[in-house]
XYZ file of C-alpha atoms in Angstrom:
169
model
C 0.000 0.000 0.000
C 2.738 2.490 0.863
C 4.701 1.621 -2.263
C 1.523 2.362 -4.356
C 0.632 5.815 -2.429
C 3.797 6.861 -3.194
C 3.500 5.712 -6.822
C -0.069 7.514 -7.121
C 2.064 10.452 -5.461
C 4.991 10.706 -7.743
C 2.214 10.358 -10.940
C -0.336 13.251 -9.593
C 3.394 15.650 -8.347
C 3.708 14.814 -12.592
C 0.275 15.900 -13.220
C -1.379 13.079 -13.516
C -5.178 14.224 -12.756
C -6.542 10.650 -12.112
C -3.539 9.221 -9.581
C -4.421 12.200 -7.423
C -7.561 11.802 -7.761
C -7.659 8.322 -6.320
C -5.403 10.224 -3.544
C -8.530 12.078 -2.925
C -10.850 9.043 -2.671
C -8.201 7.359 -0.514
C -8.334 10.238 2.048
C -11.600 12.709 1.723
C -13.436 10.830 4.661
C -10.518 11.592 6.913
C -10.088 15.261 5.810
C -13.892 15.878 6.527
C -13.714 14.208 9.199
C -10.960 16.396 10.551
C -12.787 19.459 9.114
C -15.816 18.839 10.236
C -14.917 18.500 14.185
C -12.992 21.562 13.819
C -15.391 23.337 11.988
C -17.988 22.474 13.934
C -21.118 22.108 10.786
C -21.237 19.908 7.625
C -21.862 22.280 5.091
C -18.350 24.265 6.394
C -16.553 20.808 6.639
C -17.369 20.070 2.892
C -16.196 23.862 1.891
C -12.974 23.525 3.931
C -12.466 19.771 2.439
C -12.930 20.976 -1.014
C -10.606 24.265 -0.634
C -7.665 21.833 1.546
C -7.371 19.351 -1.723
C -7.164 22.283 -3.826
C -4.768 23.741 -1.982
C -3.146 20.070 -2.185
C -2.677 19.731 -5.475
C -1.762 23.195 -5.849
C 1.314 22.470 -3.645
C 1.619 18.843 -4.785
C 5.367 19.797 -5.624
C 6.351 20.659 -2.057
C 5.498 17.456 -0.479
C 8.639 15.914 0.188
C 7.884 12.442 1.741
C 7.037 10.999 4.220
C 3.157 10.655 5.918
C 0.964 11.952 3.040
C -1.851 11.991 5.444
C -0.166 14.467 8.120
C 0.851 16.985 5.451
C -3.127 16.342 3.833
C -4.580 16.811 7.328
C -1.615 19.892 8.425
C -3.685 21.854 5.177
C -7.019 20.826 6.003
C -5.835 22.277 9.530
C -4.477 25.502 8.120
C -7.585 25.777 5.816
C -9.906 25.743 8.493
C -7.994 27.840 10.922
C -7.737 30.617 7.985
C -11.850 30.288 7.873
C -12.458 30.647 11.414
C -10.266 33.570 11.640
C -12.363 34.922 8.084
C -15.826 34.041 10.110
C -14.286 36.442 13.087
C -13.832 39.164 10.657
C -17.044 38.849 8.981
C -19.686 37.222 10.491
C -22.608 36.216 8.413
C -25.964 34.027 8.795
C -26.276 31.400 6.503
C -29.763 30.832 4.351
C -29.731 27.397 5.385
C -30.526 28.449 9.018
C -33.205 30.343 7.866
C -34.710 27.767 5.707
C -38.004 25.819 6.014
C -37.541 22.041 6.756
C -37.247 19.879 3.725
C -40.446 18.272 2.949
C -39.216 16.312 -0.146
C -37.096 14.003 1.660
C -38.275 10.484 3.143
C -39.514 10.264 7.160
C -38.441 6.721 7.174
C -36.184 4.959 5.151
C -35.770 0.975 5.112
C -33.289 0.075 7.772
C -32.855 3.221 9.213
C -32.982 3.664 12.884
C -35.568 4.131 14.948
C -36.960 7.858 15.481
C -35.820 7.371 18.934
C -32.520 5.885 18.168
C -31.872 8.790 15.517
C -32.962 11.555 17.877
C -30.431 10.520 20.668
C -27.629 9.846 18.506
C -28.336 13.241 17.091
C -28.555 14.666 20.366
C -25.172 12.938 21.690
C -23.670 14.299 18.485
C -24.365 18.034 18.844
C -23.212 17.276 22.830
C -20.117 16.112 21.748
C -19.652 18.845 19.152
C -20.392 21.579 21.102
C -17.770 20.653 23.891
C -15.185 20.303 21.264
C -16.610 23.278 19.652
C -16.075 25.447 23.372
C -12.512 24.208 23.524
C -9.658 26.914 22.163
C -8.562 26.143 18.312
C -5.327 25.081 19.421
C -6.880 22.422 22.115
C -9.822 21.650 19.250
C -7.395 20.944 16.515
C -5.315 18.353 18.845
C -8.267 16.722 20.612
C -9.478 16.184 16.323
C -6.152 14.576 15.572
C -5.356 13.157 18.587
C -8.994 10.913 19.312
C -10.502 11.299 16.038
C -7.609 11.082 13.325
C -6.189 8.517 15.862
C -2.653 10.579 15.140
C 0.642 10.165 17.653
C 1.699 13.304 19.272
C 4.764 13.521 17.141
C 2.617 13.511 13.714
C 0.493 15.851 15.913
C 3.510 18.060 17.229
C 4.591 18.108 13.097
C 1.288 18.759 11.266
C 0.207 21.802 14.393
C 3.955 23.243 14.608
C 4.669 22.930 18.193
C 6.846 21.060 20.379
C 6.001 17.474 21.166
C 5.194 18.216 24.966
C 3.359 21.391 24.407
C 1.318 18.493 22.612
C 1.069 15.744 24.879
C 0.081 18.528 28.113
């Protein structure tokens, strides 16, 4: 597997559209994933995502080895710190807040979870997001790597720019 990331690497740093693209597919769940807990809302996540590959392939040529999904998830990082710090400077309401509920979609779907079930696992969700969402950037973007990326301190330490203890207290 490592062999071939680094193959699909060496092909998309050459321009080869489709080997980075398959570097996409490989890692979009992770970058969202990362986005979204430090973003905080899904719609945000997806924009960040979207912008952080961008930014990726625009800067294919500086990635110099080692873990291609620290220096993916050290942009998605960046990109979402430089939105939250956009947000501070103008802060806007988004239409989707003000819009009706969607009537077209399905109340139950086949296999889907109970009402019940999909209230409280909505409600533990927002619980957990909002304490991650109260914690400083700094502590938000390590808790994200740390428990959700599953990342060691030293990748951590690496992708945030700090010293490996300033990390682990």
């Amino acid at each position: 597997m490592a062999s071939d990331e680094q193959q699909l690497i060496q092909r998309a740093q050459r321009g080869d559209l489709n080997a980075f693209n398959t570097l996409v597919l490989t890692y979009q769940d992770r970058i969202y994933s990362a986005a979204y807990r430090i973003m905080g809302e899904p719609a945000s996540a997806a924009d960040v995502t979207q912008e952080a590959f961008i930014a990726a392939y625009r800067r294919l040529e500086t990635y110099r080895g080692g873990s291609f999904r620290a220096w993916l998830l050290r942009i998605v990082t960046n990109t979402s710190y430089d939105e939250l710090r956009r947000r501070q400077r103008r802060p806007a309401t988004s239409l989707e807040d003000l819009a009706a509920i969607d009537t077209d979609e399905p109340l139950i779907a086949d296999n889907s979870p109970s009402p019940e079930q999909a209230v409280q696992q909505n409600e533990l969700n927002e619980a957990i997001q909002n304490c991650i969402s109260s914690l400083g950037e700094d502590q938000r973007t390590v808790l994200v790597l740390s428990d959700v990326q599953e990342l060691s301190y030293q990748e951590i330490a690496e992708i945030v720019g700090v010293n490996l203890g300033t990390v682990k207290s």
